[in-house]
Short mmCIF file of C-alpha atoms and ligand atoms in Angstrom, two decimals:
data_model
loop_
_atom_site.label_atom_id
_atom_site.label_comp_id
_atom_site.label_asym_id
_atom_site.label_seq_id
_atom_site.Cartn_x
_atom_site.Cartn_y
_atom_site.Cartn_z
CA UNK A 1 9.04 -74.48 1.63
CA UNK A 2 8.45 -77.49 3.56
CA UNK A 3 5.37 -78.18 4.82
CA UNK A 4 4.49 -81.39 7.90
CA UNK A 5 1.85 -83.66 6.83
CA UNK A 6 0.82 -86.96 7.73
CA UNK A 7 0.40 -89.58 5.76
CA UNK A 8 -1.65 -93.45 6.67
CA UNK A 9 -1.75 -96.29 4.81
CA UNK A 10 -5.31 -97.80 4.67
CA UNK A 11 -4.20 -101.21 6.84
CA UNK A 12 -7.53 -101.32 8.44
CA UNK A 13 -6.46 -101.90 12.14
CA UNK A 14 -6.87 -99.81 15.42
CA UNK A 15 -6.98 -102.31 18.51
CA UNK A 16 -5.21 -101.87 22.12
CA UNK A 17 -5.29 -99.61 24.86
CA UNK A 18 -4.67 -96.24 25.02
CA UNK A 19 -4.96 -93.48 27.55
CA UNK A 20 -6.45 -90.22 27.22
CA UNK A 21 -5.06 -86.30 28.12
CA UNK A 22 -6.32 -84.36 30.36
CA UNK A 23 -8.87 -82.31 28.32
CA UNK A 24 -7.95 -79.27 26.49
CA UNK A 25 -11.60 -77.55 26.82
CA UNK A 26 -11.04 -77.87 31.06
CA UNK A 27 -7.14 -77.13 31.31
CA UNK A 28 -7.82 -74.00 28.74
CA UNK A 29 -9.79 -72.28 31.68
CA UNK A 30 -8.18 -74.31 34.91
CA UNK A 31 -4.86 -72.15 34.18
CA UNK A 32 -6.27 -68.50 33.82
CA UNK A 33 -8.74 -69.47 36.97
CA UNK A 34 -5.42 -69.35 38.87
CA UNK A 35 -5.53 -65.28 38.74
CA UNK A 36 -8.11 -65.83 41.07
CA UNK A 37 -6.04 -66.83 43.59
CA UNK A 38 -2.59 -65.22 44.22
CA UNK A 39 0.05 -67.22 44.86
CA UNK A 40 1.49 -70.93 43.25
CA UNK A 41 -1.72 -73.30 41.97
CA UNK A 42 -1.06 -76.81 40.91
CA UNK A 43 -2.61 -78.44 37.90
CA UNK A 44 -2.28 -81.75 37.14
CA UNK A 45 -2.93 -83.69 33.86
CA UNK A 46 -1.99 -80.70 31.66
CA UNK A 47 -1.89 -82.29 27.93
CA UNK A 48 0.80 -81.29 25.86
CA UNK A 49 -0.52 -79.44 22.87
CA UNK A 50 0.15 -76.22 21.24
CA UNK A 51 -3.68 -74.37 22.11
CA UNK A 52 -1.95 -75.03 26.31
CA UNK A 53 1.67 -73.65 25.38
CA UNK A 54 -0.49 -70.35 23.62
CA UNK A 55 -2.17 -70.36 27.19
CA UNK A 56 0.78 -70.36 28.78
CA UNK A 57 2.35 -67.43 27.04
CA UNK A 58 -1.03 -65.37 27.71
CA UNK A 59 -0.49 -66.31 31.71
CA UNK A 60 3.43 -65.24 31.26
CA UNK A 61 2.35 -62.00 29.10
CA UNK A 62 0.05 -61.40 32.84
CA UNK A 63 3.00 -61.38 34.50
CA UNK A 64 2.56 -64.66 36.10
CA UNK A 65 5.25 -67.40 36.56
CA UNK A 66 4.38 -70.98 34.28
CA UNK A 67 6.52 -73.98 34.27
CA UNK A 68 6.01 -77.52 33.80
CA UNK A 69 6.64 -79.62 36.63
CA UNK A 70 6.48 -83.47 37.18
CA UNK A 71 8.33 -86.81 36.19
CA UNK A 72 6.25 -86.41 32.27
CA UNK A 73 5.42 -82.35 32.37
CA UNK A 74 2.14 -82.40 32.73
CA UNK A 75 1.87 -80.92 36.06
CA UNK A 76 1.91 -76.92 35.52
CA UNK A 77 2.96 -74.79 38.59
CA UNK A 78 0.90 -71.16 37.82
CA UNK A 79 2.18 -69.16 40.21
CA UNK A 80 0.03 -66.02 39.98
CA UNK A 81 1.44 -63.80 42.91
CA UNK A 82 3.23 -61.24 40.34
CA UNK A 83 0.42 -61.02 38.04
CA UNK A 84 0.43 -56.78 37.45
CA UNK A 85 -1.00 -56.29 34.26
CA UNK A 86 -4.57 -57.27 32.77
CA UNK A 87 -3.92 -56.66 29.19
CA UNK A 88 -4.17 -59.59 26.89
CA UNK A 89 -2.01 -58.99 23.42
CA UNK A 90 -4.13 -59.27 19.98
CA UNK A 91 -1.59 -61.75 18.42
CA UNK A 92 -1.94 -64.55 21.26
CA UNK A 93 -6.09 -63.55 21.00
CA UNK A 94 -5.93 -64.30 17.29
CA UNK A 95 -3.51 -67.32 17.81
CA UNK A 96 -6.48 -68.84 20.31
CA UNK A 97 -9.98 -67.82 20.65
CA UNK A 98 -10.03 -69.54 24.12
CA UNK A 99 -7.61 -66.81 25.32
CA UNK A 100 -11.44 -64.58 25.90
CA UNK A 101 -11.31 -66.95 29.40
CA UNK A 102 -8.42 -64.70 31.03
CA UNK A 103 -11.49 -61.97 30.87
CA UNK A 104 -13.90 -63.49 33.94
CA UNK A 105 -10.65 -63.91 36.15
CA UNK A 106 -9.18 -60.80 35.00
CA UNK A 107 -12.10 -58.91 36.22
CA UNK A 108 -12.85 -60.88 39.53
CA UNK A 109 -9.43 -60.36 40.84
CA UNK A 110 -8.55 -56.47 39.06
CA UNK A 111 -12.21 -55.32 38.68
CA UNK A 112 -10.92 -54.37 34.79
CA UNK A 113 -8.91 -56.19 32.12
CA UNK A 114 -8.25 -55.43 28.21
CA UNK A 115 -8.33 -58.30 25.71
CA UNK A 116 -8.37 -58.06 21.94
CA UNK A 117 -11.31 -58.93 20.41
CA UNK A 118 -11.29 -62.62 19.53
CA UNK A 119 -11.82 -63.35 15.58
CA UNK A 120 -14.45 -65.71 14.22
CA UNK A 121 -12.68 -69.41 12.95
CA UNK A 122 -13.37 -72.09 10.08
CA UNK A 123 -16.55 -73.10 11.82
CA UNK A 124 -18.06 -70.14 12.82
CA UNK A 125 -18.19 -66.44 13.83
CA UNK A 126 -18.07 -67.26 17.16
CA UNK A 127 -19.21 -63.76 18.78
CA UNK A 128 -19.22 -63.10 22.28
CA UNK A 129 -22.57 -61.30 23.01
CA UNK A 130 -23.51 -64.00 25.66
CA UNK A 131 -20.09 -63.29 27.56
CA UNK A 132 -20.72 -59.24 27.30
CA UNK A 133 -24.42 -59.13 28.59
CA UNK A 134 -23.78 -61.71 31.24
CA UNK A 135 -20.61 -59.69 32.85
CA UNK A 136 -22.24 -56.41 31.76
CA UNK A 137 -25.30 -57.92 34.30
CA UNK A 138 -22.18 -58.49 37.07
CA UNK A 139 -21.70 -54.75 36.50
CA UNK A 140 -18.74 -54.55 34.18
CA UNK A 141 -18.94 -51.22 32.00
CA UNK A 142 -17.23 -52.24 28.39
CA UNK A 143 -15.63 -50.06 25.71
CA UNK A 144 -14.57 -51.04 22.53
CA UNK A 145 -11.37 -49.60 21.05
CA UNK A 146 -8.88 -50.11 18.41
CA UNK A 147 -9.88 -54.40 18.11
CA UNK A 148 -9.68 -54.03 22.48
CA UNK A 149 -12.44 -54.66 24.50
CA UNK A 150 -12.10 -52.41 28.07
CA UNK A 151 -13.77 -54.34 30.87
CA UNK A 152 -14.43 -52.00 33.89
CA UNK A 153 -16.24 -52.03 37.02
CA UNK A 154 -16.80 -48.62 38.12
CA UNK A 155 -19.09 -49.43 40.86
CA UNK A 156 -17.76 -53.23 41.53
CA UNK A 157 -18.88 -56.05 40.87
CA UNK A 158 -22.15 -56.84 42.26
CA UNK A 159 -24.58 -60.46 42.19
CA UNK A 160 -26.99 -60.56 39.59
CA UNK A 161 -29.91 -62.79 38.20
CA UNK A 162 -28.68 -63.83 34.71
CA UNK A 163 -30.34 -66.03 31.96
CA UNK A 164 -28.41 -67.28 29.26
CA UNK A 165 -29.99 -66.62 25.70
CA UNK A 166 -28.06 -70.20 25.19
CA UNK A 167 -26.15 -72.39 27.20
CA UNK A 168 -23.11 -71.14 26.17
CA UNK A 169 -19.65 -72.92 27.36
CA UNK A 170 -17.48 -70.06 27.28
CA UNK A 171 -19.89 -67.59 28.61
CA UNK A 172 -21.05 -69.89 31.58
CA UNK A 173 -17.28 -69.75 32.44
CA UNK A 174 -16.30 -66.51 32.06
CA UNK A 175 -19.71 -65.21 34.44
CA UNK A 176 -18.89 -68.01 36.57
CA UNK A 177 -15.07 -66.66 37.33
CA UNK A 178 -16.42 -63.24 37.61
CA UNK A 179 -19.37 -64.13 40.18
CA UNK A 180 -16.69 -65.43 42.70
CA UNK A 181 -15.72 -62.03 43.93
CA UNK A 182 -19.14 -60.12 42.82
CA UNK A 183 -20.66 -58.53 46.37
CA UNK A 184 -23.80 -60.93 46.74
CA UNK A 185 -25.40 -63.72 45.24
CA UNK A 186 -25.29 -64.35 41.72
CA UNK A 187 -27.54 -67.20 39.41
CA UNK A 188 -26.73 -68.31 36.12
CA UNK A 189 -29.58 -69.89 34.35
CA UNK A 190 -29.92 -71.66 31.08
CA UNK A 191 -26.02 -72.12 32.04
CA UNK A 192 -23.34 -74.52 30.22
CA UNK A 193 -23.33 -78.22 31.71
CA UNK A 194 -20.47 -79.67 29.98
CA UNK A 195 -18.15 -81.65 32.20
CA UNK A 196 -15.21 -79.45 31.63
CA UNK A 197 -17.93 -76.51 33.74
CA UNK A 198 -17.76 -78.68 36.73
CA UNK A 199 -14.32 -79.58 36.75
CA UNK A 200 -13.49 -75.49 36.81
CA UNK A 201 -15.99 -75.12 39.68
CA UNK A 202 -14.12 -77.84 41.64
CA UNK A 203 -11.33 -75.42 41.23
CA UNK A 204 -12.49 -72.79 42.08
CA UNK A 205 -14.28 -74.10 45.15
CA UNK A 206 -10.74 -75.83 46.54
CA UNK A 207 -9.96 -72.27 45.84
CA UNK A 208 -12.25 -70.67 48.26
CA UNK A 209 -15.22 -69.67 45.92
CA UNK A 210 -18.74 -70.66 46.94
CA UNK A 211 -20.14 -72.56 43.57
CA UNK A 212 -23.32 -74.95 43.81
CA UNK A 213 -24.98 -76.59 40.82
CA UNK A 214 -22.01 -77.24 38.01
CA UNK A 215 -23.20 -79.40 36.21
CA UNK A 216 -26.79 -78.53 36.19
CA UNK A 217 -28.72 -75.46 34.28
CA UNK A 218 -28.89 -73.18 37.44
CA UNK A 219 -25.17 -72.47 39.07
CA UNK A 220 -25.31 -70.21 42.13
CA UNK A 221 -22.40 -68.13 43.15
CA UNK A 222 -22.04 -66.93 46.64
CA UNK A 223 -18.96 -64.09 46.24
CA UNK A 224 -16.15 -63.89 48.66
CA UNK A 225 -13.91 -61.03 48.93
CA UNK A 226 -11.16 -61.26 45.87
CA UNK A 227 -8.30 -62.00 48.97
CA UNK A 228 -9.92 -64.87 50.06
CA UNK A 229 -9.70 -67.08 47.26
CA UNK A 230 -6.26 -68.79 47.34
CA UNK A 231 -4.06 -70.97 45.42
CA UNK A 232 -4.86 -74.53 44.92
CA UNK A 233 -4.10 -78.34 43.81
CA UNK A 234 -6.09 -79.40 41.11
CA UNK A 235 -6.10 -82.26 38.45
CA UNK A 236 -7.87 -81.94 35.09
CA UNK A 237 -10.18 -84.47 33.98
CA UNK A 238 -9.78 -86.58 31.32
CA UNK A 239 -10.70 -85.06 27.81
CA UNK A 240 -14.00 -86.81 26.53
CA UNK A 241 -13.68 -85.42 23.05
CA UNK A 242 -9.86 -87.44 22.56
CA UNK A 243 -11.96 -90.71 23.95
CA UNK A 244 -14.91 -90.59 21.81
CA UNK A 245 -12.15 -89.82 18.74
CA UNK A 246 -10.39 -92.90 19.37
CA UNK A 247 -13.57 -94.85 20.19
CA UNK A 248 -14.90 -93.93 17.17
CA UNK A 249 -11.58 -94.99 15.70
CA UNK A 250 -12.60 -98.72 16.99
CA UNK A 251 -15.73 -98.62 16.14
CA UNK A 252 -14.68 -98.02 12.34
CA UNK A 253 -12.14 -101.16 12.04
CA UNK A 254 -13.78 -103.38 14.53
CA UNK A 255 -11.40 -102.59 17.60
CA UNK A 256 -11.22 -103.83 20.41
CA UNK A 257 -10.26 -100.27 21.59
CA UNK A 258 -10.25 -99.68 25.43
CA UNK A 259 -9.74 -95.92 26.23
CA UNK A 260 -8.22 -95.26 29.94
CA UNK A 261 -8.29 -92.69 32.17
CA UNK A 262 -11.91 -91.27 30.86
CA UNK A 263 -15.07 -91.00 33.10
CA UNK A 264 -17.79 -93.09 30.75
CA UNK A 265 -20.81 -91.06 32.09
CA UNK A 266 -18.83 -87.71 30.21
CA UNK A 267 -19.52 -89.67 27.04
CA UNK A 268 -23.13 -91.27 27.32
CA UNK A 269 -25.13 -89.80 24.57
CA UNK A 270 -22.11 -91.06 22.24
CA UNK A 271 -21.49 -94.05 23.61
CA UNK A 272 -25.16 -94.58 22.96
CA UNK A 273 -24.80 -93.58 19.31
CA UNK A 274 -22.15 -96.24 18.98
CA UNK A 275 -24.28 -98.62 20.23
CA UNK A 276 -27.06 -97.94 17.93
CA UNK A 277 -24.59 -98.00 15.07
CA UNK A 278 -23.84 -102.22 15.80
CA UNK A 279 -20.71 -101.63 18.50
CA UNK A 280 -20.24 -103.33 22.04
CA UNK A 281 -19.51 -101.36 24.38
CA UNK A 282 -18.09 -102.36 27.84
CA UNK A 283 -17.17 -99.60 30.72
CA UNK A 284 -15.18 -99.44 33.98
CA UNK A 285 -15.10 -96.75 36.41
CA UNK A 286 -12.36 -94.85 34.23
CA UNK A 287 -12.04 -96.36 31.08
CA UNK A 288 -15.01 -97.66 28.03
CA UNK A 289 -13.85 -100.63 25.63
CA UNK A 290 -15.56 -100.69 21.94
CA UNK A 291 -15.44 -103.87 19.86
CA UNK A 292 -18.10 -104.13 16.32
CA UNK A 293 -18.55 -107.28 14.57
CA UNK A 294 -21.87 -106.22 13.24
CA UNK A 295 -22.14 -104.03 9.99
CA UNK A 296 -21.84 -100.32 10.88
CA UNK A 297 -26.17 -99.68 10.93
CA UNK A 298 -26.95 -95.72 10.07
CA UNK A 299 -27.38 -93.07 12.33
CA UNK A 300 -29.78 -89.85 13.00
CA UNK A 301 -27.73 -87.26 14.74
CA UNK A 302 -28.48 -83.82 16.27
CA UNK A 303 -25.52 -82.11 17.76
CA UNK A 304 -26.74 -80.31 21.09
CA UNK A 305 -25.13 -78.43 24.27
CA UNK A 306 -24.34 -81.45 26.98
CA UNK A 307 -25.89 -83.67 27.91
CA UNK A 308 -26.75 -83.60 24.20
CA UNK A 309 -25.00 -85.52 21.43
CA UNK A 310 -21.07 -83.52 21.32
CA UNK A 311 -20.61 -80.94 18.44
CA UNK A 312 -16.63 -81.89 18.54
CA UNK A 313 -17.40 -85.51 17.58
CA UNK A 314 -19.84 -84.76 14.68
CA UNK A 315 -17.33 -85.19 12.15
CA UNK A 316 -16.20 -88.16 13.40
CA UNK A 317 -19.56 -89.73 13.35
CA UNK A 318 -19.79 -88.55 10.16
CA UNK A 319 -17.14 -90.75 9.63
CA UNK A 320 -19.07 -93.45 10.45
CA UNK A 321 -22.01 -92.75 8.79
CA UNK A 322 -20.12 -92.37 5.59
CA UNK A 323 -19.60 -97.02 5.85
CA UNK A 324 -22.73 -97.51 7.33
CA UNK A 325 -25.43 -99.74 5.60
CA UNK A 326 -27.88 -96.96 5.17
CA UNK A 327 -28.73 -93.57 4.85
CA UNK A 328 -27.80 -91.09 7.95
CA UNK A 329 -28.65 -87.42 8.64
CA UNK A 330 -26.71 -85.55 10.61
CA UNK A 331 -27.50 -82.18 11.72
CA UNK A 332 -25.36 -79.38 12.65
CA UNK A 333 -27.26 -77.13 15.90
CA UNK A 334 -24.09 -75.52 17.43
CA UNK A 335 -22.26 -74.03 15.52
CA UNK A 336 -23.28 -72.29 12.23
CA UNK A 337 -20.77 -73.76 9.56
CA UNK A 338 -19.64 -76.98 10.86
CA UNK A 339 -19.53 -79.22 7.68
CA UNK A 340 -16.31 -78.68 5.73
CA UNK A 341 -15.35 -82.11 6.87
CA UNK A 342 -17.80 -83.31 4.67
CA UNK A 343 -16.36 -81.76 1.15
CA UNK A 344 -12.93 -83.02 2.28
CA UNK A 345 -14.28 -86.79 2.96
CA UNK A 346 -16.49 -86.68 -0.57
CA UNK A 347 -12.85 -86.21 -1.86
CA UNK A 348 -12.40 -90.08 -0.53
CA UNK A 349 -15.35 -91.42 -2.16
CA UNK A 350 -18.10 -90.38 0.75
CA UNK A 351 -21.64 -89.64 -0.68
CA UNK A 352 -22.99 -86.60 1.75
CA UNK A 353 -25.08 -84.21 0.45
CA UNK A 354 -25.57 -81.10 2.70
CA UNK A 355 -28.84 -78.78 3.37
CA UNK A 356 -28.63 -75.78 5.54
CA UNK A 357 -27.49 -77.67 8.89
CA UNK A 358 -28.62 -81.46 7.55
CA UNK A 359 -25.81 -83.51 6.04
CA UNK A 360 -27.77 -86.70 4.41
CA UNK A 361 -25.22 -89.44 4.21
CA UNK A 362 -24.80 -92.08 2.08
CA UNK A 363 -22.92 -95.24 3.36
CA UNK A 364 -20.68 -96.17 0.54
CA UNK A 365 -18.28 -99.62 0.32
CA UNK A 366 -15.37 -98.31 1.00
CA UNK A 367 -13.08 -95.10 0.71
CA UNK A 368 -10.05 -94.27 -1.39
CA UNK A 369 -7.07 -92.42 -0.03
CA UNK A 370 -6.48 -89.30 -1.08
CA UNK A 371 -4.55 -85.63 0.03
CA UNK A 372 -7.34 -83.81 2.35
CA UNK A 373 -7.27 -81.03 4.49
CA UNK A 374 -8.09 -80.35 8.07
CA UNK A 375 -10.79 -77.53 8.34
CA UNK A 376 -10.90 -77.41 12.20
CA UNK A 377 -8.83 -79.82 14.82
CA UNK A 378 -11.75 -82.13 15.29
CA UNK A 379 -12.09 -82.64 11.16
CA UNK A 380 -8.53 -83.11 11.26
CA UNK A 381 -8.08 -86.07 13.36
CA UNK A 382 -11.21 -87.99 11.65
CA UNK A 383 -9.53 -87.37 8.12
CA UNK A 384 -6.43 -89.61 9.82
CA UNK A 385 -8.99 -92.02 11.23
CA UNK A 386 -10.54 -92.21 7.19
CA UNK A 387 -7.52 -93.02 6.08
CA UNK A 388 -6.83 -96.07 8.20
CA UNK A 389 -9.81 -98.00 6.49
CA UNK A 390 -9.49 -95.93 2.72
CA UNK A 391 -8.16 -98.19 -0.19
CA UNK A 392 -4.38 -96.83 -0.67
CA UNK A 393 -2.36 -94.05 0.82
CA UNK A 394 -4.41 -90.73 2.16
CA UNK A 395 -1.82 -87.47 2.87
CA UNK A 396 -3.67 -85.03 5.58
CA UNK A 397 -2.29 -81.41 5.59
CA UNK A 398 -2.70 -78.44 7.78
CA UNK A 399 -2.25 -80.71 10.94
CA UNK A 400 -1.72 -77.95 12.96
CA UNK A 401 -5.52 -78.37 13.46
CA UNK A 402 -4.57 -81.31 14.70
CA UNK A 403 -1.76 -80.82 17.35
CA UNK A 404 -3.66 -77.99 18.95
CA UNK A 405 -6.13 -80.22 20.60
CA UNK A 406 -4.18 -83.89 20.25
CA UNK A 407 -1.29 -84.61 22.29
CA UNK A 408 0.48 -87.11 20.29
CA UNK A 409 -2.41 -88.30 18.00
CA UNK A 410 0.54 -90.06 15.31
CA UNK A 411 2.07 -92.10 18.55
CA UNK A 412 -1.04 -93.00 20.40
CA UNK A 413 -2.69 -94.10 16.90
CA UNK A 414 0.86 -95.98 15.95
CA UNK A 415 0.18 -97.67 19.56
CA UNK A 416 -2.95 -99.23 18.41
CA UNK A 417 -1.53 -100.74 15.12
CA UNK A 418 -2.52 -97.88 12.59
CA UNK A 419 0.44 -97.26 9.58
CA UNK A 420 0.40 -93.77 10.35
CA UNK A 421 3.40 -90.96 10.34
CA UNK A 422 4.13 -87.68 10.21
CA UNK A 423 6.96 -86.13 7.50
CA UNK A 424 7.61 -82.81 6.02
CA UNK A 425 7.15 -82.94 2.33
CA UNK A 426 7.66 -79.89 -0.06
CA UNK A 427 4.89 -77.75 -1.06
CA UNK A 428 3.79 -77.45 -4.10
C1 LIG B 501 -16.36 -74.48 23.63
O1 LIG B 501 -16.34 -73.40 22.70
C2 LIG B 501 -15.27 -75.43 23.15
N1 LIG B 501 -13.97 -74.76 23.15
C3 LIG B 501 -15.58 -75.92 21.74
O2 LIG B 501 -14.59 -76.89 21.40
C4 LIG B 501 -16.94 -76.62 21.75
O3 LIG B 501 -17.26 -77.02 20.44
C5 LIG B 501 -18.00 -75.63 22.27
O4 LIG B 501 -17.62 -75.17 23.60
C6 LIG B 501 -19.38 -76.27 22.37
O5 LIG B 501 -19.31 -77.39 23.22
C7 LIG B 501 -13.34 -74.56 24.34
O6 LIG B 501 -13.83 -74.92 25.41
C8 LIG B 501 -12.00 -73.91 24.27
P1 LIG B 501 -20.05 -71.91 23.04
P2 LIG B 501 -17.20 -72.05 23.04
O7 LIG B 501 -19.84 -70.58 23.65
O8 LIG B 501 -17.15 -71.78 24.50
C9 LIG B 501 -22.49 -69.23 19.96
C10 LIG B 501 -13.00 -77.98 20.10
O9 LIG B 501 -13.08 -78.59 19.03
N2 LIG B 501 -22.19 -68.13 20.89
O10 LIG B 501 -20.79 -72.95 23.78
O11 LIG B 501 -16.74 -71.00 22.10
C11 LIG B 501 -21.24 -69.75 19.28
O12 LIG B 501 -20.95 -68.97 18.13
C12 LIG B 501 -13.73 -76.66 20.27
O13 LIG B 501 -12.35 -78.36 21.11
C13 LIG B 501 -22.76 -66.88 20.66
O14 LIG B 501 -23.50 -66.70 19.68
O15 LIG B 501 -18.65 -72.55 22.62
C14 LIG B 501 -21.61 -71.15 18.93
O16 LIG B 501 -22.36 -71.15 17.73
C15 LIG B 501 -14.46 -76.24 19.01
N3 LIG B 501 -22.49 -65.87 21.51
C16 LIG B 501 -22.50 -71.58 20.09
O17 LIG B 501 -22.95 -70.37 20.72
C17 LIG B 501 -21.67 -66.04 22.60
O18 LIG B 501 -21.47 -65.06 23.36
C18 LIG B 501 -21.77 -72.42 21.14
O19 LIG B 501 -20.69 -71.68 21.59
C19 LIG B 501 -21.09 -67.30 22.82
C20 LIG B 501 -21.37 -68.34 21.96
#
């Protein structure tokens, strides 16, 4: 049995340009906002990785009509007019946790939908509570069955008042695509301010809904009647986490890097990290260049919910902690078992030592290549980055973390100089 892997040689160089996707954590929730409207959306900027093409089978599975559009395919036509069923199946759920986002929709446009229950991953249980009790507030009714959960609205959906335990990304969403058709006014406090939250309300808004506030900790929802909202035009924004990766990637080996087609304010509490840690950084209106002649200087990190430092670039910061001149701590406040990076990169020679939610990191000289793992898609594509500067060959497997979130990590990486390639090896 073959299995791909890929493999870098430690040559120490990452400089160029290179532009970023359109970002997976807004596209994932642009396409099923499209049930909202009936009829043939446009979204531009669509990356191509596997976590969209799962999406994409959950939208056909609805009944409605996907197809890839546009001189590179990145433009998806979602025409929704057909859309008859509100069932999602349990083996696209399982395949992608992000599938729970056809539920908000789903209920604003039908009033009910089934989806299986999504399971917990390698970083977490990842439970759903905040999504339940906010829609349950909207007046959903749910029943769990068989691994299903039955969404119903028995008396509508109505505004409500709601206050998020924590400002949950998924669950902000989810209430957010719901409240567009709830009778009344609905407010969402403690909400989700990631960039990716604003970019759906765009959407929605060019779609007909009433949103104010994105962005902030209070979103209001005015609802309109479900056959007002109509199809749209919409471009994704560019996906922060895929900058700050290859930033990051600059910031190890000296760069220069210059990332394109990014909005440098998405990225500020990093970019200030980077700073802190000896780099230069220089920014445009759409694109942030990182250059470090300076010795890599520690770090104290605590991930947090936007505007707060990024849980999806912890490991690679960890990264750079691990060659910094110092001692770092990095701790862990999102999610509940986020380190597993750090076992794979003490394989290479890093000197972390982990307690509770604090990883206390050593900076060593240098790292050796070795065969790691990727835990989760994020750990995955700073094990590559590792091996660029590691002394030898390193081999990362399971890179199927990898392509669910990167579109073409290999080729943009082999753009910027890196020795890095994918090949199927035997296992065993
Ligand atoms: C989104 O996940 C992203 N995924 C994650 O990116 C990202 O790490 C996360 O937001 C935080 O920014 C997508 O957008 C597809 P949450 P989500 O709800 O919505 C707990 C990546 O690498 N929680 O903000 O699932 C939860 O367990 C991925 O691209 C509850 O307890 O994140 C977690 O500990 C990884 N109950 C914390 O809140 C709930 O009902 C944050 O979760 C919901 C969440």
């Amino acid at each position: 049995m073959s299995e791909e892997i890929i493999i870098v040689e430690g040559n120490g160089t990452l400089q160029g340009d290179v532009q970023v996707s359109g970002a997976k954590n807004s596209a994932l929730k642009l396409m099923p906002a499209a049930l909202l409207g009936r009829g043939r959306s446009v979204i531009h900027n669509v990356p191509h990785i596997s976590d969209i093409f799962v999406m994409e089978e959950v939208m056909r599975r609805l009944g409605a009509d996907v197809r890839r559009d546009g001189h590179d395919g990145r433009t998806l036509i979602v025409d929704t007019a057909q859309v008859d069923k509100f069932e999602t199946p349990y083996e696209l759920v399982s395949k992608m946790r992000a599938s729970i986002s056809v539920l908000g929709p789903l209920i604003g446009r039908f009033g009910e939908a089934r989806v299986a229950m999504p399971g917990g991953c390698q970083i977490g249980a990842r439970p759903i509570d905040m999504h339940l009790i906010g829609l349950e507030a909207l007046g959903v009714h749910f029943e769990m069955k068989h691994g299903f959960l039955h969404a119903t609205t028995p008396e509508g959906l109505h505004g409500a008042d709601i206050v998020l335990d924590f400002p949950s990304v998924g669950a902000t969403e989810n209430m957010l695509m719901a409240a567009c058709t709830a009778k009344g006014r609905t407010i969402i406090e403690n909400a989700a301010r990631e960039p990716e939250i604003v970019d759906l309300a765009n959407m929605l808004n060019a779609m007909g809904a009433q949103v104010k506030g994105a962005g902030t900790s209070i979103i209001e929802v005015e609802g309109v009647p479900s056959d007002q909202l109509h199809p749209c035009e919409h471009t994704t924004v560019g996906d922060r986490i895929e900058a700050g990766t290859f930033l990051v990637g600059g910031a190890l080996t000296g760069g220069p890097v210059t990332v394109h087609g990014i909005d440098p304010s998405y990225l500020r509490m990093a970019l200030m990290k980077l700073s802190a840690m000896g780099c230069d950084i220089e920014r445009g209106e759409d694109w942030i260049r990182v250059e470090r002649t300076r010795p890599l200087a520690p770090a104290d990190i605590q991930t947090l919910p936007h505007p707060g430092f990024p849980t999806d670039l912890q490991a690679q910061f960890m990264l750079l902690a691990a060659l910094a001149d110092g001692t770092s701590v990095i701790t862990e406040n999102v999610f509940e078992n986020r380190f597993m990076f750090a076992s794979e990169l003490a394989r290479m020679g890093a000197d972390i030592a982990i307690e509770d939610h604090h990883a206390l990191v050593e900076g060593v000289e240098s790292l050796q290549g070795a065969d790691v793992s990727s835990t989760d898609l994020r750990a995955g594509a700073a094990l590559v980055l590792a091996g660029m500067v590691a002394d030898g060959q390193t081999r990362v497997h399971n890179i199927g973390h990898i392509d669910r979130g990167y579109e073409d990590y290999v080729g943009k990486l082999r753009g910027l100089g890196a020795c890095v390639e994918r090949c199927s090896v035997d296992e065993g």
